[in-house]
mmCIF file with all atom_site columns, C-alpha atoms and ligand atoms in Angstrom:
data_model
loop_
_atom_site.group_PDB
_atom_site.id
_atom_site.type_symbol
_atom_site.label_atom_id
_atom_site.label_alt_id
_atom_site.label_comp_id
_atom_site.label_asym_id
_atom_site.label_entity_id
_atom_site.label_seq_id
_atom_site.pdbx_PDB_ins_code
_atom_site.Cartn_x
_atom_site.Cartn_y
_atom_site.Cartn_z
_atom_site.occupancy
_atom_site.B_iso_or_equiv
_atom_site.pdbx_formal_charge
_atom_site.auth_seq_id
_atom_site.auth_comp_id
_atom_site.auth_asym_id
_atom_site.auth_atom_id
_atom_site.pdbx_PDB_model_num
ATOM   1   C  CA  . MET A 1 1   ? 104.926 100.791 98.086 1.00 0.00 ? 177 MET A CA  1
ATOM   2   C  CA  . THR A 1 2   ? 105.993 100.946 94.512 1.00 0.00 ? 178 THR A CA  1
ATOM   3   C  CA  . SER A 1 3   ? 108.480 99.610  92.080 1.00 0.00 ? 179 SER A CA  1
ATOM   4   C  CA  . THR A 1 4   ? 109.423 100.936 88.683 1.00 0.00 ? 180 THR A CA  1
ATOM   5   C  CA  . VAL A 1 5   ? 109.189 99.328  85.281 1.00 0.00 ? 181 VAL A CA  1
ATOM   6   C  CA  . ILE A 1 6   ? 111.014 100.898 82.364 1.00 0.00 ? 182 ILE A CA  1
ATOM   7   C  CA  . TYR A 1 7   ? 109.466 99.755  79.094 1.00 0.00 ? 183 TYR A CA  1
ATOM   8   C  CA  . THR A 1 8   ? 111.296 100.295 75.825 1.00 0.00 ? 184 THR A CA  1
ATOM   9   C  CA  . ALA A 1 9   ? 109.150 99.822  72.722 1.00 0.00 ? 185 ALA A CA  1
ATOM   10  C  CA  . ALA A 1 10  ? 110.478 98.295  69.511 1.00 0.00 ? 186 ALA A CA  1
ATOM   11  C  CA  . ASP A 1 11  ? 110.716 101.821 68.047 1.00 0.00 ? 187 ASP A CA  1
ATOM   12  C  CA  . GLY A 1 12  ? 112.860 102.992 70.968 1.00 0.00 ? 188 GLY A CA  1
ATOM   13  C  CA  . THR A 1 13  ? 110.161 104.883 72.892 1.00 0.00 ? 189 THR A CA  1
ATOM   14  C  CA  . VAL A 1 14  ? 110.838 104.625 76.614 1.00 0.00 ? 190 VAL A CA  1
ATOM   15  C  CA  . THR A 1 15  ? 108.023 104.685 79.176 1.00 0.00 ? 191 THR A CA  1
ATOM   16  C  CA  . GLU A 1 16  ? 108.816 104.695 82.874 1.00 0.00 ? 192 GLU A CA  1
ATOM   17  C  CA  . GLN A 1 17  ? 105.976 103.539 85.068 1.00 0.00 ? 193 GLN A CA  1
ATOM   18  C  CA  . ASP A 1 18  ? 105.548 103.074 88.789 1.00 0.00 ? 194 ASP A CA  1
ATOM   19  C  CA  . GLY A 1 19  ? 103.859 99.805  89.680 1.00 0.00 ? 195 GLY A CA  1
ATOM   20  C  CA  . ARG A 1 20  ? 102.336 98.250  92.770 1.00 0.00 ? 196 ARG A CA  1
ATOM   21  C  CA  . VAL A 1 21  ? 104.197 95.510  94.575 1.00 0.00 ? 197 VAL A CA  1
ATOM   22  C  CA  . GLY A 1 22  ? 102.626 92.173  93.684 1.00 0.00 ? 198 GLY A CA  1
ATOM   23  C  CA  . ASP A 1 23  ? 101.247 93.364  90.361 1.00 0.00 ? 199 ASP A CA  1
ATOM   24  C  CA  . SER A 1 24  ? 102.825 91.916  87.247 1.00 0.00 ? 200 SER A CA  1
ATOM   25  C  CA  . ILE A 1 25  ? 104.772 93.800  84.592 1.00 0.00 ? 201 ILE A CA  1
ATOM   26  C  CA  . MET A 1 26  ? 101.883 93.032  82.210 1.00 0.00 ? 202 MET A CA  1
ATOM   27  C  CA  . GLU A 1 27  ? 99.222  94.431  84.599 1.00 0.00 ? 203 GLU A CA  1
ATOM   28  C  CA  . THR A 1 28  ? 101.280 97.544  85.200 1.00 0.00 ? 204 THR A CA  1
ATOM   29  C  CA  . ALA A 1 29  ? 101.505 98.164  81.448 1.00 0.00 ? 205 ALA A CA  1
ATOM   30  C  CA  . VAL A 1 30  ? 97.852  97.492  80.675 1.00 0.00 ? 206 VAL A CA  1
ATOM   31  C  CA  . ARG A 1 31  ? 96.544  99.552  83.597 1.00 0.00 ? 207 ARG A CA  1
ATOM   32  C  CA  . ASN A 1 32  ? 98.611  102.541 82.559 1.00 0.00 ? 208 ASN A CA  1
ATOM   33  C  CA  . GLY A 1 33  ? 98.187  102.294 78.808 1.00 0.00 ? 209 GLY A CA  1
ATOM   34  C  CA  . VAL A 1 34  ? 101.816 101.479 78.093 1.00 0.00 ? 210 VAL A CA  1
ATOM   35  C  CA  . PRO A 1 35  ? 101.951 100.377 74.441 1.00 0.00 ? 211 PRO A CA  1
ATOM   36  C  CA  . GLY A 1 36  ? 103.496 97.114  73.303 1.00 0.00 ? 212 GLY A CA  1
ATOM   37  C  CA  . ILE A 1 37  ? 101.865 94.681  75.731 1.00 0.00 ? 213 ILE A CA  1
ATOM   38  C  CA  . VAL A 1 38  ? 98.403  93.250  75.068 1.00 0.00 ? 214 VAL A CA  1
ATOM   39  C  CA  . GLY A 1 39  ? 97.797  90.755  77.872 1.00 0.00 ? 215 GLY A CA  1
ATOM   40  C  CA  . GLU A 1 40  ? 94.764  89.228  76.182 1.00 0.00 ? 216 GLU A CA  1
ATOM   41  C  CA  . CYS A 1 41  ? 94.227  86.379  78.659 1.00 0.00 ? 217 CYS A CA  1
ATOM   42  C  CA  . GLY A 1 42  ? 94.532  88.597  81.713 1.00 0.00 ? 218 GLY A CA  1
ATOM   43  C  CA  . GLY A 1 43  ? 97.582  86.810  83.033 1.00 0.00 ? 219 GLY A CA  1
ATOM   44  C  CA  . SER A 1 44  ? 96.426  83.208  83.005 1.00 0.00 ? 220 SER A CA  1
ATOM   45  C  CA  . LEU A 1 45  ? 99.343  82.052  80.876 1.00 0.00 ? 221 LEU A CA  1
ATOM   46  C  CA  . SER A 1 46  ? 97.283  81.172  77.837 1.00 0.00 ? 222 SER A CA  1
ATOM   47  C  CA  . CYS A 1 47  ? 97.853  83.901  75.226 1.00 0.00 ? 223 CYS A CA  1
ATOM   48  C  CA  . ALA A 1 48  ? 101.547 84.879  74.996 1.00 0.00 ? 224 ALA A CA  1
ATOM   49  C  CA  . THR A 1 49  ? 100.584 88.467  74.040 1.00 0.00 ? 225 THR A CA  1
ATOM   50  C  CA  . CYS A 1 50  ? 102.552 89.838  76.983 1.00 0.00 ? 226 CYS A CA  1
ATOM   51  C  CA  . HIS A 1 51  ? 105.933 88.788  75.604 1.00 0.00 ? 227 HIS A CA  1
ATOM   52  C  CA  . VAL A 1 52  ? 108.904 90.941  76.627 1.00 0.00 ? 228 VAL A CA  1
ATOM   53  C  CA  . PHE A 1 53  ? 112.671 90.811  76.409 1.00 0.00 ? 229 PHE A CA  1
ATOM   54  C  CA  . VAL A 1 54  ? 114.190 91.513  79.810 1.00 0.00 ? 230 VAL A CA  1
ATOM   55  C  CA  . SER A 1 55  ? 117.469 93.351  80.344 1.00 0.00 ? 231 SER A CA  1
ATOM   56  C  CA  . ASP A 1 56  ? 120.505 91.490  81.706 1.00 0.00 ? 232 ASP A CA  1
ATOM   57  C  CA  . GLU A 1 57  ? 120.055 93.057  85.153 1.00 0.00 ? 233 GLU A CA  1
ATOM   58  C  CA  . THR A 1 58  ? 116.381 92.184  85.221 1.00 0.00 ? 234 THR A CA  1
ATOM   59  C  CA  . PHE A 1 59  ? 117.058 88.660  84.009 1.00 0.00 ? 235 PHE A CA  1
ATOM   60  C  CA  . ALA A 1 60  ? 119.545 88.205  86.864 1.00 0.00 ? 236 ALA A CA  1
ATOM   61  C  CA  . LEU A 1 61  ? 116.764 89.270  89.216 1.00 0.00 ? 237 LEU A CA  1
ATOM   62  C  CA  . VAL A 1 62  ? 113.807 87.323  87.859 1.00 0.00 ? 238 VAL A CA  1
ATOM   63  C  CA  . GLY A 1 63  ? 115.435 84.341  86.155 1.00 0.00 ? 239 GLY A CA  1
ATOM   64  C  CA  . GLY A 1 64  ? 114.071 82.288  83.280 1.00 0.00 ? 240 GLY A CA  1
ATOM   65  C  CA  . PRO A 1 65  ? 110.549 81.003  82.640 1.00 0.00 ? 241 PRO A CA  1
ATOM   66  C  CA  . GLY A 1 66  ? 108.838 78.085  84.346 1.00 0.00 ? 242 GLY A CA  1
ATOM   67  C  CA  . ASP A 1 67  ? 107.899 74.994  82.324 1.00 0.00 ? 243 ASP A CA  1
ATOM   68  C  CA  . LEU A 1 68  ? 104.439 76.119  81.165 1.00 0.00 ? 244 LEU A CA  1
ATOM   69  C  CA  . GLU A 1 69  ? 105.640 79.633  80.413 1.00 0.00 ? 245 GLU A CA  1
ATOM   70  C  CA  . ASP A 1 70  ? 108.535 78.143  78.471 1.00 0.00 ? 246 ASP A CA  1
ATOM   71  C  CA  . GLU A 1 71  ? 106.061 76.199  76.310 1.00 0.00 ? 247 GLU A CA  1
ATOM   72  C  CA  . MET A 1 72  ? 103.918 79.288  75.752 1.00 0.00 ? 248 MET A CA  1
ATOM   73  C  CA  . LEU A 1 73  ? 106.984 81.262  74.660 1.00 0.00 ? 249 LEU A CA  1
ATOM   74  C  CA  . ASP A 1 74  ? 107.186 78.993  71.630 1.00 0.00 ? 250 ASP A CA  1
ATOM   75  C  CA  . GLY A 1 75  ? 103.940 80.585  70.395 1.00 0.00 ? 251 GLY A CA  1
ATOM   76  C  CA  . THR A 1 76  ? 104.823 84.285  70.547 1.00 0.00 ? 252 THR A CA  1
ATOM   77  C  CA  . ALA A 1 77  ? 104.175 86.549  67.532 1.00 0.00 ? 253 ALA A CA  1
ATOM   78  C  CA  . CYS A 1 78  ? 107.831 87.632  67.446 1.00 0.00 ? 254 CYS A CA  1
ATOM   79  C  CA  . ASP A 1 79  ? 110.386 84.892  67.865 1.00 0.00 ? 255 ASP A CA  1
ATOM   80  C  CA  . ARG A 1 80  ? 111.592 84.311  71.388 1.00 0.00 ? 256 ARG A CA  1
ATOM   81  C  CA  . GLU A 1 81  ? 115.135 85.079  72.477 1.00 0.00 ? 257 GLU A CA  1
ATOM   82  C  CA  . ASP A 1 82  ? 117.221 83.805  75.379 1.00 0.00 ? 258 ASP A CA  1
ATOM   83  C  CA  . ASN A 1 83  ? 115.949 86.721  77.493 1.00 0.00 ? 259 ASN A CA  1
ATOM   84  C  CA  . SER A 1 84  ? 112.261 86.312  76.608 1.00 0.00 ? 260 SER A CA  1
ATOM   85  C  CA  . ARG A 1 85  ? 109.655 86.177  79.367 1.00 0.00 ? 261 ARG A CA  1
ATOM   86  C  CA  . LEU A 1 86  ? 105.902 86.481  79.565 1.00 0.00 ? 262 LEU A CA  1
ATOM   87  C  CA  . SER A 1 87  ? 105.427 89.655  81.560 1.00 0.00 ? 263 SER A CA  1
ATOM   88  C  CA  . CYS A 1 88  ? 102.279 88.459  83.342 1.00 0.00 ? 264 CYS A CA  1
ATOM   89  C  CA  . GLN A 1 89  ? 104.521 86.011  85.167 1.00 0.00 ? 265 GLN A CA  1
ATOM   90  C  CA  . ILE A 1 90  ? 106.875 88.627  86.591 1.00 0.00 ? 266 ILE A CA  1
ATOM   91  C  CA  . LYS A 1 91  ? 105.494 90.112  89.798 1.00 0.00 ? 267 LYS A CA  1
ATOM   92  C  CA  . LEU A 1 92  ? 106.911 93.343  91.135 1.00 0.00 ? 268 LEU A CA  1
ATOM   93  C  CA  . ALA A 1 93  ? 108.935 93.188  94.327 1.00 0.00 ? 269 ALA A CA  1
ATOM   94  C  CA  . GLU A 1 94  ? 109.407 96.169  96.608 1.00 0.00 ? 270 GLU A CA  1
ATOM   95  C  CA  . ASP A 1 95  ? 111.799 98.963  95.604 1.00 0.00 ? 271 ASP A CA  1
ATOM   96  C  CA  . THR A 1 96  ? 112.969 97.286  92.447 1.00 0.00 ? 272 THR A CA  1
ATOM   97  C  CA  . VAL A 1 97  ? 113.583 98.606  88.969 1.00 0.00 ? 273 VAL A CA  1
ATOM   98  C  CA  . TYR A 1 98  ? 112.731 96.354  86.025 1.00 0.00 ? 274 TYR A CA  1
ATOM   99  C  CA  . ARG A 1 99  ? 113.771 96.973  82.426 1.00 0.00 ? 275 ARG A CA  1
ATOM   100 C  CA  . VAL A 1 100 ? 112.011 95.284  79.553 1.00 0.00 ? 276 VAL A CA  1
ATOM   101 C  CA  . THR A 1 101 ? 111.806 95.755  75.799 1.00 0.00 ? 277 THR A CA  1
ATOM   102 C  CA  . THR A 1 102 ? 108.558 94.965  74.028 1.00 0.00 ? 278 THR A CA  1
ATOM   103 C  CA  . PRO A 1 103 ? 108.566 93.142  70.677 1.00 0.00 ? 279 PRO A CA  1
ATOM   104 C  CA  . GLU A 1 104 ? 107.322 94.630  67.418 1.00 0.00 ? 280 GLU A CA  1
ATOM   105 C  CA  . GLU A 1 105 ? 104.168 92.505  67.476 1.00 0.00 ? 281 GLU A CA  1
ATOM   106 C  CA  . GLN A 1 106 ? 102.151 90.644  70.100 1.00 0.00 ? 282 GLN A CA  1
ATOM   107 C  CA  . VAL A 1 107 ? 99.474  89.055  67.929 1.00 0.00 ? 283 VAL A CA  1
HETATM 108 S  S1  . FES B 2 .   ? 98.781  87.820  79.619 1.00 0.00 ? 381 FES B S1  1
HETATM 109 FE FE1 . FES B 2 .   ? 98.329  85.983  78.563 1.00 0.00 ? 381 FES B FE1 1
HETATM 110 S  S2  . FES B 2 .   ? 100.121 84.801  78.836 1.00 0.00 ? 381 FES B S2  1
HETATM 111 FE FE2 . FES B 2 .   ? 100.582 86.669  79.828 1.00 0.00 ? 381 FES B FE2 1
#
């Protein structure tokens, strides 16, 4: 069972990656060497180095951040936008395509 994450880097490079249901967008990137996501804290919501901007369609699917994530988004290396999320907090659902853009810097 897989889902797909399409990562667009700040320089426009697109990487399409299959991911396992239940894994996060951060884990899928780190496991497969997708550039642009660091994930320093391993997904425990304490580093903000997994910052991504989600597409409109993906935002409609996953919604905005929870309270703690929202606080952490104030500490990202690149300024947050309305569509910012921490990608360790987005878990892949079955048969779903996610589109995210990674910021220029994570640290
Ligand atoms: S990996 Fe550290 S907050 Fe997401």
